[in-house]
Amino acid sequence: MVILDLRHVASPAVRDLLHLVNHPDFDSAQQQIERLGGCTEPIRLTGHSTTVDTTTGEVLRTYVSSEEPTGSLLTACGNRRASRCPACSRLYAADTYHLIRAGLSGGKTVPDTVRTHPRVFATLTPPSFGPVHNRLTTPGGNIRSCRCRKLHGPTDALIGTPLNPATYDYKGAVLFNAHASALWARFTTYLRREIAAGLGMTQKAAHAVLRVSFAKVAEYQQRGLVHFHAVIRLDGPDGNSQPPPPDATVAVLTDAVRAAAARVRVTVESDAVGERELGWGEQLDVREITAFGTDAEFTDQAVAAYVAKYATKSADASGALDRALFCRPCQGRGATLLPHGTPLPCTACGGTGQARPLSRLAVARHVRQMIRTCWELGRLPEFAHLKLRKWAHMLGFRGHFSTKSRSYSTTLGALRDVRRTWRTEQARTHVGLPDLDPTITLVVGHWDYLGSGYSPGAALLAAHVRHRRELERQFAAEGGY
């Protein structure tokens, strides 16, 4: 064992790392961090589990988390946001890619014949709530002057911000984000009606011969407003295993998408904002999805990769926050406990359990005003159901970032179950239980939530894992072996 005088080491993180390195079971700690794949904020659990052979009652293995060098079992956070955890977000993006791709070209319980079904890639955008700074280009790719008569660079912080903040409709923008999910739900209802009308059928007759399947993701524009990218497909009445009627073509689907988007309206009434009618913007893009291997821009593979990319982004892509403005009092989920029992203050509220002052938020003025508007509208009784204060960090949007219809393809849960089964088999092999039938073994455990995040020393080890794996990905992308 290496013995070091830690009194001369200044950094608390380095001191904690040296304590960990000198632990007799350091290899176990390193393996546990390695298995997380570079997760930035793992979940810390304390408890125990016992593996029992149900046919004989024999105890095959007992695991106690307190025996770990870190004092707890670490599991990946599973956060889909790239700004919160790059490692877990890559896994989420990969699952989303396979989910979308299976619904376009088959696989994962979806038949290959699904690639012959009519399908389009649609983008539904929000309306204008006031002119904003833009980086405009000509058809030839040359940069055009913005309305402010300046040429904005690609990283200019002004892009997406109002030309005149005093006249910008912040209330309308926040209410649009808050009702974006309702607008999408009404769009899907009107879409089915428009398809039936395009086929010259009643809705009941159309439902008997075809089904509309879709998968969508939400993305934030630079102006802080949500828009949706959606893969929309026509199937037979039993879903992806049957083709739709011959008359249900891509042209019928495209026309129905445009007509349905134009019809959608949600009315909001309040003494504070008057009567508002919310709907989609005029910039609606609908493209046919072609088979992989063609020269078209929107192939099934390209669309799947495009959707997966945006599934891991959130409001922080527009310069907003990726955490709530306040949490529960930091005696529970809001605090991270280190092995020696010292709580780390919640990164959202600073350990007070209350929202931070808006003036202290490290965001642009436009985003701060969006958050302030959420806060002001959130106190009104007529908007209590929108929970605007809770979702102020998301600029009012509280919907799911990735959704799909039931018959589109496989599910994220099914993909995770396959991965969980594989990892379980790997773990059984690692502990010497490879030959036992998993159907006759039972795992009984009890686990309690302890906190999230690493100790300072373990965080250094995790940073090394992330850095090494990023180098490996870059090397592979450059054609390494």
CSV table of C-alpha atoms in Angstrom, one decimal:
chain,number,residue,atom,x,y,z
A,1,MET,CA,0.0,0.0,0.0
A,2,VAL,CA,1.2,3.5,-0.9
A,3,ILE,CA,1.3,5.8,2.2
A,4,LEU,CA,1.2,9.5,1.5
A,5,ASP,CA,1.1,12.6,3.8
A,6,LEU,CA,-2.1,14.2,2.7
A,7,ARG,CA,-1.6,17.3,4.8
A,8,HIS,CA,0.5,18.9,2.1
A,9,VAL,CA,-2.1,18.3,-0.7
A,10,ALA,CA,-4.1,21.5,-1.2
A,11,SER,CA,-7.0,20.5,-3.4
A,12,PRO,CA,-9.9,18.7,-1.7
A,13,ALA,CA,-10.6,16.8,-4.9
A,14,VAL,CA,-7.0,15.5,-5.0
A,15,ARG,CA,-7.0,14.6,-1.3
A,16,ASP,CA,-10.2,12.6,-1.9
A,17,LEU,CA,-8.8,11.0,-4.9
A,18,LEU,CA,-5.7,9.9,-3.0
A,19,HIS,CA,-7.9,8.5,-0.2
A,20,LEU,CA,-9.7,6.5,-2.9
A,21,VAL,CA,-6.5,5.3,-4.7
A,22,ASN,CA,-5.1,4.0,-1.4
A,23,HIS,CA,-8.3,2.1,-0.6
A,24,PRO,CA,-7.7,-1.7,-0.5
A,25,ASP,CA,-10.5,-2.2,-3.0
A,26,PHE,CA,-9.7,0.7,-5.4
A,27,ASP,CA,-10.0,-1.6,-8.4
A,28,SER,CA,-13.7,-2.2,-7.6
A,29,ALA,CA,-14.3,1.5,-7.4
A,30,GLN,CA,-12.6,2.1,-10.7
A,31,GLN,CA,-14.6,-0.6,-12.4
A,32,GLN,CA,-17.8,0.8,-11.0
A,33,ILE,CA,-17.0,4.2,-12.5
A,34,GLU,CA,-15.9,2.7,-15.7
A,35,ARG,CA,-19.2,0.8,-16.1
A,36,LEU,CA,-21.1,4.1,-15.9
A,37,GLY,CA,-19.4,5.1,-19.2
A,38,GLY,CA,-18.6,8.6,-18.1
A,39,CYS,CA,-22.0,9.5,-16.6
A,40,THR,CA,-21.6,13.0,-15.0
A,41,GLU,CA,-24.1,12.8,-12.2
A,42,PRO,CA,-24.9,9.2,-11.3
A,43,ILE,CA,-27.5,8.1,-8.8
A,44,ARG,CA,-26.2,7.0,-5.4
A,45,LEU,CA,-28.0,4.1,-3.8
A,46,THR,CA,-27.5,2.3,-0.5
A,47,GLY,CA,-28.9,-1.1,0.3
A,48,HIS,CA,-28.4,-4.8,-0.5
A,49,SER,CA,-29.5,-7.6,-2.8
A,50,THR,CA,-29.5,-11.4,-2.6
A,51,THR,CA,-29.6,-13.9,-5.4
A,52,VAL,CA,-31.4,-17.1,-4.6
A,53,ASP,CA,-31.9,-20.4,-6.4
A,54,THR,CA,-35.7,-20.8,-6.3
A,55,THR,CA,-35.5,-24.6,-6.8
A,56,THR,CA,-33.2,-25.3,-3.8
A,57,GLY,CA,-33.4,-22.1,-1.7
A,58,GLU,CA,-29.6,-21.8,-1.9
A,59,VAL,CA,-28.2,-18.2,-1.6
A,60,LEU,CA,-26.0,-17.8,-4.6
A,61,ARG,CA,-24.7,-14.3,-4.0
A,62,THR,CA,-25.1,-11.4,-1.6
A,63,TYR,CA,-24.2,-7.8,-2.4
A,64,VAL,CA,-24.0,-5.0,0.1
A,65,SER,CA,-23.4,-1.5,-1.2
A,66,SER,CA,-21.6,-0.4,2.0
A,67,GLU,CA,-18.7,-2.7,1.0
A,68,GLU,CA,-18.0,-0.4,-2.0
A,69,PRO,CA,-15.1,2.0,-1.6
A,70,THR,CA,-17.5,4.9,-2.3
A,71,GLY,CA,-20.0,3.5,0.3
A,72,SER,CA,-22.8,3.3,-2.2
A,73,LEU,CA,-23.9,1.7,-5.5
A,74,LEU,CA,-23.6,4.1,-8.5
A,75,THR,CA,-26.1,3.8,-11.3
A,76,ALA,CA,-26.2,6.0,-14.5
A,77,CYS,CA,-28.5,9.1,-14.3
A,78,GLY,CA,-30.1,8.3,-17.7
A,79,ASN,CA,-30.6,12.0,-18.4
A,80,ARG,CA,-31.3,12.7,-22.1
A,81,ARG,CA,-30.0,16.3,-22.1
A,82,ALA,CA,-26.5,16.6,-23.6
A,83,SER,CA,-25.9,19.6,-21.4
A,84,ARG,CA,-26.5,17.6,-18.3
A,85,CYS,CA,-24.8,14.3,-19.2
A,86,PRO,CA,-23.1,13.7,-22.5
A,87,ALA,CA,-22.6,10.0,-21.9
A,88,CYS,CA,-26.3,9.2,-21.1
A,89,SER,CA,-27.6,11.5,-23.8
A,90,ARG,CA,-25.5,9.6,-26.4
A,91,LEU,CA,-27.2,6.4,-25.3
A,92,TYR,CA,-30.6,8.1,-25.5
A,93,ALA,CA,-29.9,9.4,-29.0
A,94,ALA,CA,-28.8,5.9,-30.1
A,95,ASP,CA,-32.0,4.4,-28.8
A,96,THR,CA,-34.1,7.2,-30.5
A,97,TYR,CA,-32.2,6.6,-33.8
A,98,HIS,CA,-33.0,2.8,-33.7
A,99,LEU,CA,-36.6,3.6,-32.8
A,100,ILE,CA,-37.1,6.0,-35.7
A,101,ARG,CA,-35.1,3.9,-38.1
A,102,ALA,CA,-37.1,0.8,-37.3
A,103,GLY,CA,-40.3,2.7,-38.2
A,104,LEU,CA,-38.9,3.7,-41.5
A,105,SER,CA,-37.0,0.6,-42.8
A,106,GLY,CA,-38.0,-2.2,-40.5
A,107,GLY,CA,-36.3,-4.1,-37.8
A,108,LYS,CA,-37.0,-4.4,-34.0
A,109,THR,CA,-40.2,-6.3,-34.5
A,110,VAL,CA,-41.2,-4.1,-37.4
A,111,PRO,CA,-41.5,-5.8,-40.9
A,112,ASP,CA,-39.3,-4.6,-43.7
A,113,THR,CA,-42.4,-3.9,-45.8
A,114,VAL,CA,-43.0,-0.7,-43.8
A,115,ARG,CA,-40.5,1.1,-46.1
A,116,THR,CA,-43.1,0.9,-48.9
A,117,HIS,CA,-45.7,2.8,-46.8
A,118,PRO,CA,-46.3,6.5,-47.5
A,119,ARG,CA,-44.2,8.6,-45.1
A,120,VAL,CA,-43.3,12.3,-44.8
A,121,PHE,CA,-41.0,14.4,-42.6
A,122,ALA,CA,-42.9,17.4,-41.3
A,123,THR,CA,-41.7,20.5,-39.4
A,124,LEU,CA,-44.3,22.6,-37.6
A,125,THR,CA,-43.0,25.9,-36.4
A,126,PRO,CA,-44.4,28.7,-34.1
A,127,PRO,CA,-45.8,31.9,-35.4
A,128,SER,CA,-44.1,35.3,-35.1
A,129,PHE,CA,-44.4,37.3,-31.9
A,130,GLY,CA,-42.3,40.1,-33.2
A,131,PRO,CA,-39.3,40.6,-35.5
A,132,VAL,CA,-36.0,39.2,-34.3
A,133,HIS,CA,-32.4,39.4,-35.4
A,134,ASN,CA,-31.6,36.8,-38.2
A,135,ARG,CA,-28.7,35.5,-40.1
A,136,LEU,CA,-30.2,35.5,-43.6
A,137,THR,CA,-28.8,34.0,-46.8
A,138,THR,CA,-29.4,34.3,-50.5
A,139,PRO,CA,-30.3,31.2,-52.7
A,140,GLY,CA,-26.6,31.2,-53.6
A,141,GLY,CA,-25.5,31.0,-50.0
A,142,ASN,CA,-24.3,34.5,-49.5
A,143,ILE,CA,-25.1,36.3,-46.2
A,144,ARG,CA,-27.8,39.0,-46.3
A,145,SER,CA,-28.2,41.9,-44.0
A,146,CYS,CA,-30.5,41.6,-41.0
A,147,ARG,CA,-33.3,44.1,-40.5
A,148,CYS,CA,-31.0,45.9,-38.2
A,149,ARG,CA,-28.8,46.4,-41.3
A,150,LYS,CA,-25.9,44.3,-39.9
A,151,LEU,CA,-24.4,41.1,-41.0
A,152,HIS,CA,-24.6,38.6,-38.1
A,153,GLY,CA,-21.9,36.0,-37.6
A,154,PRO,CA,-23.0,32.3,-37.0
A,155,THR,CA,-22.3,32.6,-33.2
A,156,ASP,CA,-23.7,36.2,-32.8
A,157,ALA,CA,-25.6,36.3,-29.5
A,158,LEU,CA,-28.1,38.7,-31.0
A,159,ILE,CA,-29.5,36.0,-33.3
A,160,GLY,CA,-33.0,35.1,-32.2
A,161,THR,CA,-33.4,38.1,-29.9
A,162,PRO,CA,-36.1,40.8,-30.6
A,163,LEU,CA,-35.3,43.8,-32.6
A,164,ASN,CA,-37.4,45.8,-30.2
A,165,PRO,CA,-37.9,44.1,-26.8
A,166,ALA,CA,-40.4,46.7,-25.7
A,167,THR,CA,-42.9,45.6,-28.4
A,168,TYR,CA,-42.1,41.9,-28.5
A,169,ASP,CA,-45.1,39.7,-27.5
A,170,TYR,CA,-43.5,37.8,-24.6
A,171,LYS,CA,-46.8,36.7,-23.1
A,172,GLY,CA,-47.9,35.2,-26.4
A,173,ALA,CA,-44.5,33.5,-26.8
A,174,VAL,CA,-44.7,31.9,-23.3
A,175,LEU,CA,-48.4,30.8,-23.8
A,176,PHE,CA,-47.4,29.2,-27.2
A,177,ASN,CA,-44.8,27.1,-25.5
A,178,ALA,CA,-47.2,26.2,-22.7
A,179,HIS,CA,-49.8,25.1,-25.2
A,180,ALA,CA,-47.5,23.5,-27.8
A,181,SER,CA,-48.4,19.9,-26.7
A,182,ALA,CA,-52.1,20.8,-27.0
A,183,LEU,CA,-51.5,22.2,-30.5
A,184,TRP,CA,-49.8,18.9,-31.5
A,185,ALA,CA,-52.7,16.8,-30.1
A,186,ARG,CA,-55.2,18.8,-32.1
A,187,PHE,CA,-53.0,18.6,-35.2
A,188,THR,CA,-53.1,14.8,-35.0
A,189,THR,CA,-56.9,14.9,-34.7
A,190,TYR,CA,-57.4,17.2,-37.7
A,191,LEU,CA,-54.8,15.2,-39.7
A,192,ARG,CA,-57.0,12.1,-39.5
A,193,ARG,CA,-60.0,14.1,-40.6
A,194,GLU,CA,-58.2,15.6,-43.5
A,195,ILE,CA,-56.9,12.2,-44.7
A,196,ALA,CA,-60.4,10.9,-44.6
A,197,ALA,CA,-61.7,13.9,-46.6
A,198,GLY,CA,-58.8,13.5,-49.1
A,199,LEU,CA,-59.9,9.9,-49.7
A,200,GLY,CA,-63.5,10.8,-50.0
A,201,MET,CA,-64.4,8.7,-46.9
A,202,THR,CA,-66.1,9.3,-43.6
A,203,GLN,CA,-63.8,9.2,-40.6
A,204,LYS,CA,-65.3,5.9,-39.5
A,205,ALA,CA,-64.7,4.3,-42.9
A,206,ALA,CA,-61.1,5.7,-43.0
A,207,HIS,CA,-60.3,4.3,-39.6
A,208,ALA,CA,-61.4,0.9,-40.7
A,209,VAL,CA,-58.9,0.8,-43.6
A,210,LEU,CA,-55.9,2.8,-42.4
A,211,ARG,CA,-54.0,4.2,-39.4
A,212,VAL,CA,-51.8,7.2,-39.0
A,213,SER,CA,-48.5,6.5,-37.2
A,214,PHE,CA,-46.0,9.1,-36.1
A,215,ALA,CA,-42.9,9.8,-34.0
A,216,LYS,CA,-41.9,13.4,-33.2
A,217,VAL,CA,-39.3,15.4,-31.2
A,218,ALA,CA,-39.4,18.9,-29.9
A,219,GLU,CA,-36.6,21.4,-30.5
A,220,TYR,CA,-36.0,25.0,-29.3
A,221,GLN,CA,-35.4,27.7,-31.8
A,222,GLN,CA,-32.8,30.4,-31.0
A,223,ARG,CA,-35.7,32.7,-30.1
A,224,GLY,CA,-36.7,30.3,-27.3
A,225,LEU,CA,-39.8,28.9,-29.0
A,226,VAL,CA,-40.6,25.2,-29.5
A,227,HIS,CA,-41.2,23.6,-32.8
A,228,PHE,CA,-41.7,20.0,-33.7
A,229,HIS,CA,-40.0,17.6,-36.2
A,230,ALA,CA,-42.3,14.6,-37.0
A,231,VAL,CA,-42.1,11.4,-39.0
A,232,ILE,CA,-45.7,10.7,-40.2
A,233,ARG,CA,-46.6,7.3,-41.9
A,234,LEU,CA,-49.7,5.7,-43.2
A,235,ASP,CA,-50.4,2.1,-42.3
A,236,GLY,CA,-53.1,-0.4,-42.7
A,237,PRO,CA,-55.8,-0.9,-40.0
A,238,ASP,CA,-53.6,-3.3,-38.0
A,239,GLY,CA,-50.6,-0.9,-37.9
A,240,ASN,CA,-47.1,-1.3,-39.4
A,241,SER,CA,-47.7,-4.9,-40.5
A,242,GLN,CA,-50.2,-3.9,-43.2
A,243,PRO,CA,-50.0,-1.3,-46.1
A,244,PRO,CA,-52.7,1.4,-46.4
A,245,PRO,CA,-55.1,1.4,-49.3
A,246,PRO,CA,-53.6,2.2,-52.7
A,247,ASP,CA,-55.4,5.6,-52.8
A,248,ALA,CA,-53.6,6.7,-49.6
A,249,THR,CA,-50.5,8.1,-51.3
A,250,VAL,CA,-47.7,10.5,-50.2
A,251,ALA,CA,-49.6,13.3,-52.0
A,252,VAL,CA,-52.7,12.7,-50.0
A,253,LEU,CA,-50.7,12.6,-46.8
A,254,THR,CA,-48.8,15.8,-47.7
A,255,ASP,CA,-52.0,17.7,-48.5
A,256,ALA,CA,-53.6,16.5,-45.2
A,257,VAL,CA,-50.6,17.7,-43.1
A,258,ARG,CA,-50.7,21.2,-44.6
A,259,ALA,CA,-54.5,21.4,-44.2
A,260,ALA,CA,-54.5,20.1,-40.7
A,261,ALA,CA,-51.7,22.5,-39.6
A,262,ALA,CA,-53.6,25.5,-40.9
A,263,ARG,CA,-56.8,24.5,-39.0
A,264,VAL,CA,-55.3,24.1,-35.6
A,265,ARG,CA,-56.3,26.7,-33.1
A,266,VAL,CA,-56.3,26.9,-29.2
A,267,THR,CA,-58.1,29.9,-27.6
A,268,VAL,CA,-56.7,31.4,-24.4
A,269,GLU,CA,-58.8,33.8,-22.3
A,270,SER,CA,-57.6,35.9,-19.4
A,271,ASP,CA,-58.1,39.4,-18.1
A,272,ALA,CA,-54.3,39.8,-18.1
A,273,VAL,CA,-53.7,38.9,-21.7
A,274,GLY,CA,-57.2,39.2,-23.2
A,275,GLU,CA,-58.4,36.6,-25.7
A,276,ARG,CA,-55.6,34.9,-27.6
A,277,GLU,CA,-55.8,32.5,-30.5
A,278,LEU,CA,-52.8,30.3,-30.8
A,279,GLY,CA,-51.8,28.2,-33.8
A,280,TRP,CA,-48.8,27.1,-35.9
A,281,GLY,CA,-46.7,29.5,-38.0
A,282,GLU,CA,-46.8,29.8,-41.7
A,283,GLN,CA,-43.4,28.2,-42.1
A,284,LEU,CA,-44.5,24.5,-42.6
A,285,ASP,CA,-42.1,22.1,-44.2
A,286,VAL,CA,-43.3,18.7,-45.5
A,287,ARG,CA,-40.9,16.4,-47.4
A,288,GLU,CA,-41.3,12.8,-48.6
A,289,ILE,CA,-39.0,10.3,-47.0
A,290,THR,CA,-37.3,8.1,-49.5
A,291,ALA,CA,-35.5,4.8,-49.2
A,292,PHE,CA,-31.9,4.6,-48.1
A,293,GLY,CA,-29.5,4.6,-51.0
A,294,THR,CA,-31.3,7.2,-53.1
A,295,ASP,CA,-29.9,10.6,-53.9
A,296,ALA,CA,-32.7,12.4,-52.1
A,297,GLU,CA,-31.9,14.5,-49.0
A,298,PHE,CA,-34.5,13.0,-46.7
A,299,THR,CA,-33.7,9.2,-46.7
A,300,ASP,CA,-34.8,7.0,-43.8
A,301,GLN,CA,-31.3,6.9,-42.4
A,302,ALA,CA,-30.8,10.7,-42.6
A,303,VAL,CA,-34.2,11.4,-41.0
A,304,ALA,CA,-33.5,9.0,-38.1
A,305,ALA,CA,-30.1,10.6,-37.5
A,306,TYR,CA,-31.6,14.0,-37.7
A,307,VAL,CA,-34.4,13.2,-35.2
A,308,ALA,CA,-32.0,11.5,-32.8
A,309,LYS,CA,-29.7,14.5,-32.8
A,310,TYR,CA,-32.5,16.8,-31.6
A,311,ALA,CA,-33.9,14.4,-29.1
A,312,THR,CA,-31.1,15.1,-26.7
A,313,LYS,CA,-31.3,18.9,-26.9
A,314,SER,CA,-33.4,21.1,-24.6
A,315,ALA,CA,-34.0,24.7,-23.7
A,316,ASP,CA,-30.3,25.2,-23.0
A,317,ALA,CA,-29.8,25.1,-26.7
A,318,SER,CA,-31.5,28.5,-26.9
A,319,GLY,CA,-29.4,29.9,-24.0
A,320,ALA,CA,-31.9,29.0,-21.3
A,321,LEU,CA,-31.5,26.7,-18.3
A,322,ASP,CA,-31.4,22.9,-18.1
A,323,ARG,CA,-32.5,22.8,-14.4
A,324,ALA,CA,-35.5,24.0,-12.5
A,325,LEU,CA,-35.2,27.4,-10.8
A,326,PHE,CA,-35.9,25.9,-7.4
A,327,CYS,CA,-36.2,22.5,-5.9
A,328,ARG,CA,-37.6,20.9,-2.8
A,329,PRO,CA,-35.8,21.9,0.4
A,330,CYS,CA,-32.3,20.5,0.1
A,331,GLN,CA,-32.7,17.9,2.7
A,332,GLY,CA,-33.8,15.4,0.1
A,333,ARG,CA,-33.5,15.2,-3.7
A,334,GLY,CA,-32.0,18.7,-3.9
A,335,ALA,CA,-28.8,17.9,-2.1
A,336,THR,CA,-25.9,15.6,-2.8
A,337,LEU,CA,-24.3,13.9,0.2
A,338,LEU,CA,-20.6,13.0,0.1
A,339,PRO,CA,-19.3,9.9,1.9
A,340,HIS,CA,-18.3,12.0,5.0
A,341,GLY,CA,-21.8,13.4,5.2
A,342,THR,CA,-21.2,17.0,4.1
A,343,PRO,CA,-24.1,18.2,1.8
A,344,LEU,CA,-23.4,19.9,-1.5
A,345,PRO,CA,-25.8,22.8,-2.1
A,346,CYS,CA,-28.4,22.2,-4.9
A,347,THR,CA,-27.1,23.7,-8.1
A,348,ALA,CA,-30.5,25.0,-9.0
A,349,CYS,CA,-31.3,27.1,-5.9
A,350,GLY,CA,-28.0,27.2,-4.1
A,351,GLY,CA,-29.2,25.2,-1.1
A,352,THR,CA,-32.0,27.5,0.0
A,353,GLY,CA,-34.9,25.6,-1.5
A,354,GLN,CA,-36.2,28.8,-3.1
A,355,ALA,CA,-35.8,30.3,-6.5
A,356,ARG,CA,-32.8,32.4,-7.3
A,357,PRO,CA,-33.4,36.1,-8.1
A,358,LEU,CA,-33.8,36.5,-11.9
A,359,SER,CA,-31.1,39.1,-11.9
A,360,ARG,CA,-28.6,36.5,-10.8
A,361,LEU,CA,-29.3,34.0,-13.6
A,362,ALA,CA,-26.5,33.7,-16.1
A,363,VAL,CA,-28.7,34.0,-19.2
A,364,ALA,CA,-29.3,36.5,-22.0
A,365,ARG,CA,-31.7,39.4,-21.5
A,366,HIS,CA,-34.2,37.8,-23.9
A,367,VAL,CA,-34.3,34.5,-22.0
A,368,ARG,CA,-34.5,36.3,-18.7
A,369,GLN,CA,-37.6,38.2,-19.9
A,370,MET,CA,-39.1,34.9,-21.1
A,371,ILE,CA,-38.5,33.4,-17.6
A,372,ARG,CA,-39.9,36.6,-15.9
A,373,THR,CA,-43.0,36.4,-18.0
A,374,CYS,CA,-43.5,32.7,-17.0
A,375,TRP,CA,-43.2,33.9,-13.4
A,376,GLU,CA,-45.7,36.7,-13.8
A,377,LEU,CA,-48.3,34.6,-15.6
A,378,GLY,CA,-47.7,31.7,-13.3
A,379,ARG,CA,-49.3,33.6,-10.4
A,380,LEU,CA,-52.6,34.1,-12.1
A,381,PRO,CA,-55.3,31.6,-11.1
A,382,GLU,CA,-56.5,31.0,-14.8
A,383,PHE,CA,-53.0,29.8,-15.7
A,384,ALA,CA,-52.4,27.6,-12.6
A,385,HIS,CA,-52.9,24.4,-14.6
A,386,LEU,CA,-50.0,25.4,-16.9
A,387,LYS,CA,-47.5,25.3,-14.0
A,388,LEU,CA,-45.5,28.1,-15.6
A,389,ARG,CA,-43.3,28.7,-12.5
A,390,LYS,CA,-42.3,25.1,-12.3
A,391,TRP,CA,-41.4,25.1,-16.0
A,392,ALA,CA,-40.0,28.6,-16.2
A,393,HIS,CA,-36.5,27.2,-16.9
A,394,MET,CA,-38.1,25.5,-20.0
A,395,LEU,CA,-39.6,28.9,-21.0
A,396,GLY,CA,-43.1,27.5,-20.4
A,397,PHE,CA,-42.9,24.2,-22.3
A,398,ARG,CA,-43.7,21.2,-20.2
A,399,GLY,CA,-44.4,18.5,-22.8
A,400,HIS,CA,-42.4,15.4,-23.7
A,401,PHE,CA,-39.5,16.0,-26.0
A,402,SER,CA,-39.9,12.6,-27.8
A,403,THR,CA,-43.2,10.9,-28.4
A,404,LYS,CA,-44.6,8.3,-30.8
A,405,SER,CA,-47.9,6.6,-31.6
A,406,ARG,CA,-48.4,3.1,-30.4
A,407,SER,CA,-48.0,1.3,-33.7
A,408,TYR,CA,-45.1,3.3,-35.1
A,409,SER,CA,-42.3,0.9,-34.1
A,410,THR,CA,-40.7,-0.5,-31.0
A,411,THR,CA,-40.4,1.4,-27.7
A,412,LEU,CA,-37.6,2.9,-25.8
A,413,GLY,CA,-38.6,0.6,-22.9
A,414,ALA,CA,-38.2,-2.5,-25.1
A,415,LEU,CA,-34.7,-1.3,-26.3
A,416,ARG,CA,-33.7,-0.7,-22.6
A,417,ASP,CA,-35.0,-4.1,-21.6
A,418,VAL,CA,-32.7,-5.8,-24.2
A,419,ARG,CA,-29.7,-3.8,-23.0
A,420,ARG,CA,-30.6,-4.6,-19.3
A,421,THR,CA,-30.8,-8.3,-20.1
A,422,TRP,CA,-27.4,-8.2,-21.8
A,423,ARG,CA,-25.8,-6.4,-18.9
A,424,THR,CA,-27.4,-8.8,-16.4
A,425,GLU,CA,-25.8,-11.7,-18.3
A,426,GLN,CA,-22.4,-9.9,-18.3
A,427,ALA,CA,-22.7,-9.3,-14.6
A,428,ARG,CA,-23.6,-13.0,-13.9
A,429,THR,CA,-20.6,-14.1,-15.9
A,430,HIS,CA,-18.4,-11.6,-14.0
A,431,VAL,CA,-19.4,-13.0,-10.6
A,432,GLY,CA,-19.2,-16.6,-11.6
A,433,LEU,CA,-22.9,-17.5,-12.3
A,434,PRO,CA,-22.9,-18.0,-16.0
A,435,ASP,CA,-24.5,-21.5,-16.2
A,436,LEU,CA,-27.6,-21.0,-14.1
A,437,ASP,CA,-31.0,-20.6,-15.7
A,438,PRO,CA,-32.2,-17.1,-15.0
A,439,THR,CA,-35.8,-18.3,-14.9
A,440,ILE,CA,-35.1,-20.3,-11.7
A,441,THR,CA,-33.1,-17.5,-9.9
A,442,LEU,CA,-34.7,-14.7,-7.9
A,443,VAL,CA,-33.0,-11.4,-6.9
A,444,VAL,CA,-34.4,-9.8,-3.7
A,445,GLY,CA,-33.1,-6.4,-2.8
A,446,HIS,CA,-33.8,-3.3,-0.8
A,447,TRP,CA,-32.5,0.1,-2.0
A,448,ASP,CA,-32.7,3.7,-0.8
A,449,TYR,CA,-31.9,6.9,-2.6
A,450,LEU,CA,-28.8,8.5,-1.0
A,451,GLY,CA,-28.1,11.3,-3.4
A,452,SER,CA,-26.6,12.1,-6.8
A,453,GLY,CA,-23.1,12.9,-8.1
A,454,TYR,CA,-19.6,11.7,-7.3
A,455,SER,CA,-17.3,12.5,-4.4
A,456,PRO,CA,-14.6,15.0,-5.5
A,457,GLY,CA,-12.1,12.3,-6.1
A,458,ALA,CA,-14.4,10.0,-7.9
A,459,ALA,CA,-15.4,12.9,-10.1
A,460,LEU,CA,-11.8,13.2,-11.3
A,461,LEU,CA,-11.8,9.5,-12.2
A,462,ALA,CA,-15.1,9.9,-14.1
A,463,ALA,CA,-13.7,12.9,-16.0
A,464,HIS,CA,-10.8,10.8,-17.1
A,465,VAL,CA,-13.2,8.1,-18.4
A,466,ARG,CA,-15.2,10.7,-20.3
A,467,HIS,CA,-12.0,12.2,-21.8
A,468,ARG,CA,-10.6,8.8,-22.9
A,469,ARG,CA,-13.9,7.7,-24.5
A,470,GLU,CA,-14.3,11.0,-26.3
A,471,LEU,CA,-10.8,10.5,-27.8
A,472,GLU,CA,-11.7,7.0,-28.8
A,473,ARG,CA,-14.8,8.2,-30.6
A,474,GLN,CA,-12.9,10.9,-32.4
A,475,PHE,CA,-10.3,8.4,-33.4
A,476,ALA,CA,-12.9,6.0,-34.7
A,477,ALA,CA,-14.7,8.8,-36.6
A,478,GLU,CA,-11.4,9.7,-38.3
A,479,GLY,CA,-11.0,6.1,-39.6
A,480,GLY,CA,-9.0,4.7,-36.8
A,481,TYR,CA,-9.0,1.0,-35.9
